[in-house]
Short mmCIF file of C-alpha atoms and ligand atoms in Angstrom, two decimals:
data_model
loop_
_atom_site.label_atom_id
_atom_site.label_comp_id
_atom_site.label_asym_id
_atom_site.label_seq_id
_atom_site.Cartn_x
_atom_site.Cartn_y
_atom_site.Cartn_z
CA MET A 1 -76.60 -49.22 -13.18
CA ILE A 2 -79.06 -48.78 -10.32
CA GLN A 3 -79.66 -45.24 -9.07
CA LYS A 4 -80.12 -44.61 -5.33
CA ASP A 5 -80.33 -41.51 -3.17
CA VAL A 6 -78.14 -42.84 -0.38
CA VAL A 7 -75.93 -45.92 -0.33
CA ILE A 8 -74.59 -47.14 2.99
CA ILE A 9 -71.63 -49.47 2.73
CA GLY A 10 -71.40 -51.97 5.59
CA GLY A 11 -74.26 -53.61 7.46
CA GLY A 12 -72.78 -53.49 10.94
CA ALA A 13 -73.68 -51.44 13.97
CA ALA A 14 -73.05 -48.04 12.41
CA GLY A 15 -74.49 -48.90 8.99
CA PHE A 16 -77.83 -50.14 10.31
CA PHE A 17 -78.16 -47.33 12.84
CA ALA A 18 -77.61 -44.71 10.14
CA ALA A 19 -79.89 -46.38 7.58
CA ILE A 20 -82.76 -46.56 10.07
CA ASN A 21 -82.33 -42.95 11.18
CA ILE A 22 -82.35 -41.70 7.59
CA SER A 23 -85.31 -43.77 6.41
CA GLU A 24 -87.38 -43.06 9.47
CA GLN A 25 -87.15 -39.33 8.79
CA LYS A 26 -87.66 -39.57 5.03
CA PRO A 27 -89.28 -42.87 4.08
CA ASN A 28 -89.46 -41.89 0.41
CA LEU A 29 -85.67 -41.58 0.05
CA LYS A 30 -84.12 -44.57 -1.71
CA VAL A 31 -81.72 -45.85 0.95
CA THR A 32 -79.72 -48.99 0.21
CA LEU A 33 -77.41 -50.79 2.57
CA LEU A 34 -74.74 -52.97 0.98
CA GLU A 35 -73.34 -55.76 3.12
CA ARG A 36 -70.73 -58.21 1.91
CA GLY A 37 -71.80 -61.02 4.25
CA LYS A 38 -74.83 -63.24 3.90
CA GLU A 39 -76.02 -61.64 7.13
CA GLY A 40 -75.20 -58.33 8.77
CA LEU A 41 -74.52 -57.27 12.36
CA ALA A 42 -72.09 -60.14 12.94
CA LYS A 43 -70.11 -58.24 15.56
CA VAL A 44 -73.23 -57.10 17.35
CA LYS A 45 -74.20 -60.75 17.58
CA VAL A 46 -71.00 -61.86 19.35
CA SER A 47 -70.44 -58.63 21.24
CA GLY A 48 -70.23 -58.54 25.01
CA GLY A 49 -70.08 -62.34 25.16
CA GLY A 50 -73.40 -62.57 23.24
CA ARG A 51 -75.10 -59.99 25.47
CA CYS A 52 -74.09 -56.83 23.52
CA ASN A 53 -72.66 -54.14 25.75
CA VAL A 54 -74.61 -51.39 23.96
CA THR A 55 -73.23 -48.36 25.79
CA HIS A 56 -71.91 -47.17 29.15
CA ALA A 57 -73.64 -45.27 31.94
CA GLU A 58 -71.44 -42.21 31.63
CA PHE A 59 -73.50 -39.10 30.99
CA ILE A 60 -70.99 -36.26 30.96
CA PRO A 61 -69.37 -35.73 27.53
CA GLN A 62 -66.11 -34.49 29.08
CA ASP A 63 -65.83 -37.73 31.10
CA LEU A 64 -67.07 -39.96 28.32
CA ILE A 65 -64.32 -38.88 25.91
CA GLN A 66 -61.61 -39.97 28.38
CA ASN A 67 -62.35 -43.53 27.28
CA TYR A 68 -61.19 -42.98 23.71
CA PRO A 69 -57.42 -43.26 23.18
CA ARG A 70 -58.05 -42.20 19.61
CA GLY A 71 -60.93 -39.80 19.05
CA GLU A 72 -60.93 -38.16 22.47
CA LYS A 73 -60.71 -34.58 21.23
CA GLU A 74 -62.84 -35.09 18.14
CA LEU A 75 -65.78 -36.77 19.89
CA LEU A 76 -66.46 -34.01 22.41
CA GLY A 77 -68.62 -32.00 20.00
CA PRO A 78 -70.47 -35.05 18.61
CA PHE A 79 -71.27 -36.27 22.13
CA HIS A 80 -73.04 -32.98 22.77
CA GLN A 81 -75.29 -33.90 19.84
CA PHE A 82 -75.89 -37.58 20.58
CA MET A 83 -74.53 -39.66 23.42
CA THR A 84 -75.31 -42.33 25.97
CA GLY A 85 -78.60 -40.87 27.25
CA ASP A 86 -79.81 -40.53 23.65
CA THR A 87 -78.80 -44.12 22.91
CA ILE A 88 -80.84 -45.36 25.88
CA GLU A 89 -83.82 -43.32 24.73
CA TRP A 90 -83.44 -44.40 21.10
CA PHE A 91 -83.66 -48.05 22.06
CA ALA A 92 -86.38 -47.48 24.68
CA ASN A 93 -88.55 -45.76 22.05
CA ARG A 94 -88.26 -48.94 20.02
CA GLY A 95 -89.16 -51.24 22.88
CA VAL A 96 -85.61 -52.21 23.93
CA GLU A 97 -84.90 -51.50 27.59
CA LEU A 98 -81.26 -51.31 28.67
CA LYS A 99 -79.98 -52.03 32.17
CA ILE A 100 -76.89 -50.80 33.98
CA GLU A 101 -74.48 -53.25 35.60
CA ASP A 102 -72.35 -52.42 38.67
CA ASP A 103 -69.35 -51.40 36.56
CA GLY A 104 -71.44 -49.05 34.38
CA ARG A 105 -71.75 -51.30 31.32
CA MET A 106 -75.22 -51.30 29.76
CA PHE A 107 -76.89 -54.33 28.20
CA PRO A 108 -80.37 -55.12 26.91
CA VAL A 109 -82.55 -56.37 29.77
CA SER A 110 -82.95 -59.59 27.78
CA ASN A 111 -79.19 -60.21 28.14
CA SER A 112 -79.16 -61.15 24.47
CA SER A 113 -77.57 -59.37 21.52
CA GLN A 114 -80.36 -60.84 19.39
CA THR A 115 -82.70 -58.23 20.91
CA ILE A 116 -80.59 -55.49 19.33
CA ILE A 117 -80.40 -57.33 16.01
CA ASP A 118 -84.15 -57.92 15.94
CA CYS A 119 -84.75 -54.27 16.73
CA PHE A 120 -82.53 -53.15 13.83
CA LEU A 121 -83.96 -55.62 11.33
CA ASN A 122 -87.55 -54.73 12.25
CA GLU A 123 -86.91 -50.99 12.08
CA ALA A 124 -85.05 -51.26 8.76
CA ASP A 125 -87.95 -53.27 7.36
CA LYS A 126 -90.56 -50.90 8.77
CA TYR A 127 -89.03 -47.84 7.12
CA GLY A 128 -88.19 -49.53 3.83
CA VAL A 129 -84.39 -49.67 3.98
CA GLU A 130 -83.23 -51.89 1.15
CA VAL A 131 -80.70 -54.27 2.68
CA LEU A 132 -78.65 -56.16 0.09
CA TYR A 133 -76.56 -59.00 1.49
CA ASN A 134 -73.75 -60.72 -0.43
CA HIS A 135 -72.89 -57.36 -1.97
CA ALA A 136 -69.19 -56.76 -1.39
CA VAL A 137 -68.10 -53.31 -2.48
CA LYS A 138 -65.11 -53.56 -4.82
CA ASN A 139 -64.66 -50.01 -5.96
CA ILE A 140 -65.92 -46.50 -5.30
CA GLU A 141 -65.53 -43.81 -7.90
CA ARG A 142 -66.44 -40.14 -7.61
CA THR A 143 -68.09 -38.96 -10.80
CA LYS A 144 -69.12 -35.35 -11.38
CA ASP A 145 -72.26 -35.40 -9.25
CA ALA A 146 -72.53 -38.91 -7.86
CA PHE A 147 -70.65 -41.95 -6.59
CA LYS A 148 -70.32 -45.06 -8.71
CA ILE A 149 -70.18 -48.10 -6.46
CA GLU A 150 -69.06 -51.39 -7.93
CA THR A 151 -70.09 -54.49 -6.02
CA SER A 152 -69.78 -58.23 -6.44
CA GLN A 153 -73.34 -58.09 -7.82
CA GLY A 154 -73.54 -55.04 -10.05
CA GLU A 155 -73.07 -51.29 -9.95
CA PHE A 156 -74.94 -48.60 -8.09
CA LEU A 157 -75.04 -44.83 -8.45
CA ALA A 158 -75.72 -42.70 -5.40
CA GLU A 159 -75.71 -39.03 -4.66
CA LYS A 160 -74.45 -39.55 -1.11
CA ILE A 161 -72.64 -42.44 0.49
CA LEU A 162 -71.87 -43.43 4.05
CA VAL A 163 -68.93 -45.75 4.61
CA ALA A 164 -69.44 -47.89 7.72
CA THR A 165 -67.25 -50.87 6.94
CA GLY A 166 -65.48 -51.16 10.29
CA SER A 167 -61.79 -52.07 10.25
CA ASN A 168 -61.46 -53.23 6.68
CA PRO A 169 -58.15 -52.83 4.85
CA LYS A 170 -59.67 -53.19 1.37
CA ILE A 171 -62.04 -50.30 1.91
CA TRP A 172 -59.24 -48.23 3.44
CA ASN A 173 -57.31 -48.77 0.19
CA LEU A 174 -60.29 -47.54 -1.81
CA LEU A 175 -60.59 -44.51 0.44
CA GLU A 176 -56.90 -43.73 -0.09
CA ARG A 177 -57.57 -43.65 -3.80
CA LEU A 178 -60.32 -41.10 -3.14
CA GLY A 179 -57.74 -38.90 -1.43
CA HIS A 180 -57.99 -39.93 2.23
CA SER A 181 -55.06 -40.98 4.38
CA ILE A 182 -55.24 -43.94 6.72
CA ALA A 183 -53.63 -44.23 10.15
CA GLN A 184 -51.84 -47.59 10.17
CA PRO A 185 -54.07 -50.26 11.78
CA VAL A 186 -52.84 -52.02 14.93
CA PRO A 187 -54.77 -54.16 17.41
CA SER A 188 -56.23 -52.63 20.55
CA LEU A 189 -57.88 -54.26 23.58
CA PHE A 190 -55.71 -57.29 24.13
CA THR A 191 -54.36 -59.17 27.13
CA PHE A 192 -50.70 -59.58 28.04
CA ASN A 193 -48.89 -62.92 27.72
CA ILE A 194 -46.59 -63.56 30.68
CA ILE A 195 -44.82 -66.70 31.83
CA ASP A 196 -43.87 -66.21 35.45
CA GLU A 197 -43.92 -68.43 38.51
CA ARG A 198 -45.72 -65.72 40.51
CA ILE A 199 -48.87 -66.10 38.39
CA ASN A 200 -48.43 -69.71 37.35
CA ASP A 201 -51.29 -72.11 38.16
CA ILE A 202 -53.59 -69.51 39.70
CA PRO A 203 -55.90 -68.53 36.80
CA GLY A 204 -59.06 -66.77 37.87
CA VAL A 205 -57.44 -64.87 40.72
CA VAL A 206 -58.52 -61.21 40.72
CA ALA A 207 -56.76 -58.36 42.47
CA LYS A 208 -59.48 -55.75 42.90
CA ASN A 209 -57.55 -52.56 42.39
CA VAL A 210 -53.95 -52.40 41.23
CA GLU A 211 -51.73 -49.87 39.51
CA VAL A 212 -49.78 -50.97 36.42
CA LYS A 213 -46.98 -49.10 34.63
CA VAL A 214 -45.24 -49.99 31.39
CA LEU A 215 -41.58 -49.42 32.19
CA GLY A 216 -39.75 -47.01 29.92
CA THR A 217 -42.98 -45.25 28.85
CA ASN A 218 -45.53 -42.88 30.36
CA LEU A 219 -48.23 -45.54 30.17
CA TRP A 220 -49.97 -46.45 33.39
CA SER A 221 -53.43 -47.49 34.49
CA GLU A 222 -55.35 -48.70 37.50
CA GLY A 223 -58.28 -51.01 38.12
CA PRO A 224 -58.99 -54.72 38.52
CA LEU A 225 -56.39 -57.27 37.44
CA LEU A 226 -57.20 -60.84 36.41
CA ILE A 227 -54.66 -63.65 36.29
CA THR A 228 -55.35 -65.91 33.31
CA HIS A 229 -53.87 -69.13 31.95
CA TRP A 230 -51.63 -67.05 29.66
CA GLY A 231 -50.88 -63.95 31.66
CA LEU A 232 -52.85 -60.92 32.77
CA SER A 233 -56.17 -59.35 31.78
CA ALA A 234 -59.07 -57.21 33.09
CA PRO A 235 -59.55 -53.43 32.87
CA SER A 236 -56.13 -52.39 34.26
CA ILE A 237 -54.43 -54.33 31.43
CA LEU A 238 -56.99 -53.66 28.68
CA LYS A 239 -56.74 -49.91 29.28
CA LEU A 240 -52.97 -50.12 28.79
CA SER A 241 -53.44 -52.15 25.61
CA ALA A 242 -55.77 -49.49 24.22
CA PHE A 243 -53.88 -46.37 25.27
CA GLY A 244 -50.57 -48.02 24.38
CA ALA A 245 -51.75 -49.71 21.16
CA LEU A 246 -49.18 -47.96 18.97
CA GLU A 247 -46.28 -47.93 21.43
CA LEU A 248 -46.71 -51.58 22.36
CA ALA A 249 -46.96 -52.61 18.70
CA GLU A 250 -43.67 -50.78 18.05
CA ARG A 251 -42.10 -52.88 20.81
CA ASN A 252 -43.48 -56.00 19.16
CA TYR A 253 -45.41 -56.69 22.38
CA LYS A 254 -42.23 -57.33 24.38
CA PHE A 255 -41.88 -55.02 27.38
CA GLU A 256 -41.77 -54.90 31.16
CA ILE A 257 -44.63 -53.88 33.44
CA GLU A 258 -44.48 -52.94 37.09
CA ILE A 259 -47.49 -53.77 39.26
CA ASN A 260 -48.41 -52.23 42.57
CA PHE A 261 -50.84 -54.80 43.96
CA ILE A 262 -51.79 -52.79 47.03
CA LYS A 263 -51.49 -49.18 45.80
CA MET A 264 -49.20 -48.26 48.67
CA THR A 265 -45.70 -46.78 48.43
CA PHE A 266 -42.77 -49.13 48.97
CA LYS A 267 -41.85 -47.26 52.14
CA ASP A 268 -45.34 -47.33 53.67
CA CYS A 269 -45.61 -51.00 52.83
CA LEU A 270 -42.24 -51.72 54.43
CA ASP A 271 -43.33 -49.87 57.59
CA THR A 272 -46.52 -51.92 57.84
CA LEU A 273 -44.55 -55.15 57.27
CA LYS A 274 -42.19 -54.19 60.09
CA ALA A 275 -45.19 -53.66 62.38
CA LEU A 276 -46.62 -57.03 61.32
CA LYS A 277 -43.27 -58.65 62.17
CA GLN A 278 -43.89 -57.57 65.77
CA ASP A 279 -47.65 -58.21 65.90
CA LEU A 280 -47.70 -61.61 64.19
CA ALA A 281 -44.24 -62.77 65.32
CA LYS A 282 -45.11 -66.42 65.90
CA LYS A 283 -47.29 -66.88 62.80
CA THR A 284 -46.07 -67.96 59.38
CA VAL A 285 -46.00 -65.25 56.75
CA PHE A 286 -47.42 -67.67 54.18
CA LYS A 287 -50.63 -68.22 56.12
CA SER A 288 -51.28 -64.64 57.21
CA THR A 289 -52.57 -62.93 54.09
CA GLN A 290 -52.53 -59.13 54.31
CA TYR A 291 -53.70 -56.01 52.43
CA ASP A 292 -56.91 -57.57 51.13
CA ILE A 293 -55.08 -59.32 48.31
CA PRO A 294 -56.23 -62.78 47.19
CA LYS A 295 -54.79 -65.58 49.30
CA ARG A 296 -53.31 -67.53 46.37
CA LEU A 297 -51.55 -64.43 45.08
CA TRP A 298 -50.20 -63.66 48.56
CA HIS A 299 -48.79 -67.19 48.71
CA LYS A 300 -47.00 -66.69 45.39
CA LEU A 301 -45.55 -63.31 46.36
CA VAL A 302 -44.36 -64.61 49.71
CA LEU A 303 -42.57 -67.54 48.06
CA ALA A 304 -41.03 -65.12 45.54
CA SER A 305 -39.52 -63.17 48.48
CA ASN A 306 -36.86 -65.69 49.60
CA MET A 307 -39.17 -67.37 52.12
CA THR A 308 -40.57 -70.83 52.57
CA MET A 309 -44.07 -71.79 53.68
CA GLU A 310 -42.71 -72.15 57.22
CA THR A 311 -40.96 -68.80 57.58
CA ARG A 312 -42.31 -66.92 60.61
CA TRP A 313 -42.75 -63.16 60.79
CA ALA A 314 -40.28 -62.99 63.68
CA ASP A 315 -37.56 -64.62 61.51
CA LEU A 316 -37.75 -62.13 58.66
CA ASN A 317 -34.50 -60.33 57.95
CA LYS A 318 -34.21 -56.88 56.36
CA LEU A 319 -33.74 -58.24 52.85
CA GLN A 320 -36.79 -60.49 53.09
CA LEU A 321 -38.95 -57.62 54.36
CA GLU A 322 -37.73 -55.37 51.56
CA THR A 323 -38.22 -58.06 48.94
CA LEU A 324 -41.80 -58.70 50.06
CA ALA A 325 -42.54 -54.95 50.07
CA SER A 326 -41.09 -54.79 46.59
CA GLN A 327 -43.16 -57.76 45.34
CA LEU A 328 -46.29 -56.11 46.73
CA THR A 329 -45.71 -52.59 45.44
CA GLN A 330 -43.35 -52.79 42.47
CA ALA A 331 -43.40 -56.29 41.05
CA VAL A 332 -41.84 -56.38 37.59
CA PHE A 333 -43.15 -58.82 34.99
CA GLN A 334 -41.85 -59.48 31.49
CA VAL A 335 -44.60 -59.37 28.85
CA ASP A 336 -43.94 -61.49 25.80
CA GLY A 337 -46.77 -61.22 23.28
CA LYS A 338 -50.49 -60.61 23.46
CA SER A 339 -53.73 -62.57 23.28
CA THR A 340 -57.17 -61.63 22.04
CA PHE A 341 -59.64 -60.41 24.60
CA LYS A 342 -62.64 -62.42 23.45
CA GLU A 343 -65.34 -60.24 24.94
CA GLU A 344 -64.38 -57.31 22.76
CA PHE A 345 -61.48 -56.44 20.52
CA VAL A 346 -61.04 -53.55 18.17
CA THR A 347 -58.52 -52.08 15.77
CA ALA A 348 -56.82 -48.78 16.30
CA GLY A 349 -56.25 -46.98 13.01
CA GLY A 350 -58.44 -45.92 10.13
CA VAL A 351 -59.40 -42.78 8.28
CA ASN A 352 -57.34 -39.85 9.50
CA LEU A 353 -59.49 -37.72 11.81
CA LYS A 354 -58.16 -34.42 10.46
CA GLU A 355 -59.94 -35.23 7.23
CA ILE A 356 -63.40 -35.39 8.83
CA ASN A 357 -65.79 -32.60 9.74
CA PHE A 358 -67.04 -33.78 13.14
CA LYS A 359 -70.12 -31.54 13.01
CA THR A 360 -71.42 -33.68 10.16
CA PHE A 361 -69.15 -36.76 9.88
CA GLU A 362 -68.63 -35.75 6.25
CA SER A 363 -65.28 -36.02 4.54
CA ARG A 364 -63.41 -32.74 4.25
CA ILE A 365 -61.88 -34.08 1.05
CA VAL A 366 -64.80 -35.56 -0.89
CA LYS A 367 -68.21 -33.88 -0.69
CA HIS A 368 -71.15 -36.14 0.17
CA LEU A 369 -68.90 -38.89 1.47
CA TYR A 370 -69.73 -39.69 5.11
CA PHE A 371 -68.21 -42.03 7.68
CA ALA A 372 -69.29 -43.68 10.93
CA GLY A 373 -67.93 -46.29 13.31
CA GLU A 374 -64.64 -48.10 13.37
CA VAL A 375 -63.69 -47.19 9.78
CA LEU A 376 -62.46 -43.94 11.36
CA ASN A 377 -59.32 -43.79 13.47
CA ILE A 378 -61.41 -43.92 16.65
CA ASP A 379 -61.44 -46.65 19.25
CA ALA A 380 -62.16 -46.99 22.93
CA VAL A 381 -61.42 -49.02 26.00
CA THR A 382 -63.77 -51.88 26.80
CA GLY A 383 -67.17 -51.15 28.35
CA GLY A 384 -69.63 -50.25 25.56
CA PHE A 385 -67.74 -47.18 24.33
CA ASN A 386 -66.93 -48.61 20.92
CA PHE A 387 -70.60 -49.07 20.09
CA GLN A 388 -71.35 -45.60 21.46
CA ASN A 389 -68.93 -44.22 18.88
CA ALA A 390 -70.79 -46.14 16.17
CA TRP A 391 -74.22 -44.85 17.33
CA THR A 392 -73.04 -41.24 17.66
CA GLY A 393 -71.28 -41.11 14.29
CA ALA A 394 -74.12 -42.88 12.52
CA TYR A 395 -76.77 -40.63 14.06
CA ILE A 396 -74.95 -37.41 13.12
CA ALA A 397 -74.02 -38.64 9.64
CA ALA A 398 -77.68 -39.60 9.07
CA LYS A 399 -78.83 -36.15 10.16
CA SER A 400 -76.26 -34.46 7.94
CA ILE A 401 -77.20 -36.60 4.95
CA LEU A 402 -80.83 -35.57 5.43
CA ASN A 403 -79.97 -31.89 5.82
CA SER A 404 -77.28 -31.46 3.17
CA GLU A 405 -78.04 -30.07 -0.27
C1 FAD B 1 -65.84 -60.18 19.77
C2 FAD B 1 -66.16 -58.71 19.85
C3 FAD B 1 -66.98 -58.25 20.86
C4 FAD B 1 -67.26 -56.89 20.97
N1 FAD B 1 -68.07 -56.46 21.98
C5 FAD B 1 -68.34 -55.14 22.10
C6 FAD B 1 -69.22 -54.68 23.11
O1 FAD B 1 -69.84 -55.46 23.85
N2 FAD B 1 -69.39 -53.33 23.22
C7 FAD B 1 -68.78 -52.43 22.37
O2 FAD B 1 -68.98 -51.22 22.53
N3 FAD B 1 -67.99 -52.85 21.38
C8 FAD B 1 -67.77 -54.18 21.21
N4 FAD B 1 -66.94 -54.60 20.21
C9 FAD B 1 -66.44 -53.61 19.25
C10 FAD B 1 -67.59 -53.30 18.27
O3 FAD B 1 -68.14 -54.51 17.83
C11 FAD B 1 -67.14 -52.47 17.10
O4 FAD B 1 -66.50 -51.30 17.55
C12 FAD B 1 -68.35 -52.09 16.24
O5 FAD B 1 -68.96 -53.26 15.74
C13 FAD B 1 -67.97 -51.20 15.08
O6 FAD B 1 -69.11 -51.01 14.29
P1 FAD B 1 -68.99 -50.68 12.76
O7 FAD B 1 -70.38 -50.61 12.23
O8 FAD B 1 -68.10 -49.53 12.56
O9 FAD B 1 -68.23 -51.93 12.12
P2 FAD B 1 -68.67 -53.45 12.04
O10 FAD B 1 -69.63 -53.78 13.11
O11 FAD B 1 -67.42 -54.21 11.93
O12 FAD B 1 -69.47 -53.55 10.68
C14 FAD B 1 -68.86 -53.37 9.42
C15 FAD B 1 -69.68 -54.10 8.39
O13 FAD B 1 -69.20 -53.75 7.09
C16 FAD B 1 -69.18 -54.91 6.29
N5 FAD B 1 -68.19 -54.71 5.22
C17 FAD B 1 -66.85 -54.60 5.34
N6 FAD B 1 -66.30 -54.45 4.12
C18 FAD B 1 -67.30 -54.44 3.22
C19 FAD B 1 -67.36 -54.30 1.80
N7 FAD B 1 -66.27 -54.17 1.07
N8 FAD B 1 -68.57 -54.32 1.20
C20 FAD B 1 -69.72 -54.47 1.94
N9 FAD B 1 -69.72 -54.62 3.28
C21 FAD B 1 -68.52 -54.59 3.92
C22 FAD B 1 -68.78 -56.01 7.27
O14 FAD B 1 -69.12 -57.29 6.77
C23 FAD B 1 -69.56 -55.61 8.51
O15 FAD B 1 -70.85 -56.17 8.52
C24 FAD B 1 -66.68 -55.96 20.05
C25 FAD B 1 -65.87 -56.44 19.02
C26 FAD B 1 -65.61 -57.79 18.91
C27 FAD B 1 -64.76 -58.28 17.77
#
């Protein structure tokens, strides 16, 4: 059996970040990182479409936490210890500059996730972190004063361990045996499948700012909306998928949404349509796009309102005006299933947050057992927030491991 001071289980974002922070402070500690794959950092590699959306330009903890459907309350304290500004500085100190895009997402200036991977591998090497690939952890046992970790390639003993295995059911089972409870995993960050003539054949169309409600729930969101080959995507939908992860899973991903494409009330919209009926009397409705909505979407909504391509504004009857106002401000769509959002997807669920001390990221149940990243029941909307959770947890866990007796 090989004796170590600290064993980190999982060579992903959180595992590497913690290992580096520990070894940098105390290079003579024996820190070993166990990774089941033949390489680590696989998700970092594919993240953000290969560009790695490292964090988000949101610098107020109270605002930052709003992006976490699970973990909102718990992360407030940790973000006062280490958050986005610290992430930017951490990488800058190691030669990795991050840039901010218009929507607040932050990426390495190189636009390549490999920059982040290279940084981690170089730092781990520099400070002597022992990284063991092809070491899948099979069992964790708490002995009197250490942890016995059984892997596919032998056993290790460690005084302190950090579990950073992401969303991994096998490890959650092991943690249950150590006394932890696990919030049932369900997918988060997905797009909605919809078959509907109003969005058929117009993939790529973006409505810049819509409001979406899930009927029969309190779920609603606003933001850009993208029409895809399969249905709807973009932040307005992804936010709903994250905040509604549990509720939508319970409904087996079959539910109705109501979209307000122009963020106007039905009545105000109807009034403006009545005015347009006068002003544009001789023009066809089809060809006179209004409200700054994309032309192809306007065409679809007009045709869905009992009109033809030739109908003129002057000819509109009350029902047609009301139907168009309704299509613009309260269009109901039937969602039937979900699809993966390829840029970023995460799992809601994981180690119950009540069982964690968020000042240290140590288990409240098992002393010297620490957690960071997605293994916990924390997840965020898209935009770099999921990695920020990994960096924050890993940084604080590393500090606590160094400071604890
Ligand atoms: C396609 C995609 C793109 C994404 N893009 C972004 C993005 O741009 N920005 C963002 O903020 N978030 C993004 N995310 C989410 C983000 O990747 C995760 O939230 C983050 O990687 C979680 O880090 P982690 O270290 O907790 O877990 P992971 O990165 O999943 O790492 C866990 C590691 O543990 C290892 N492991 C698991 N079980 C064992 C075991 N038994 N023994 C040994 N090792 C084990 C795994 O092999 C893995 O290497 C994306 C996710 C996906 C899937």
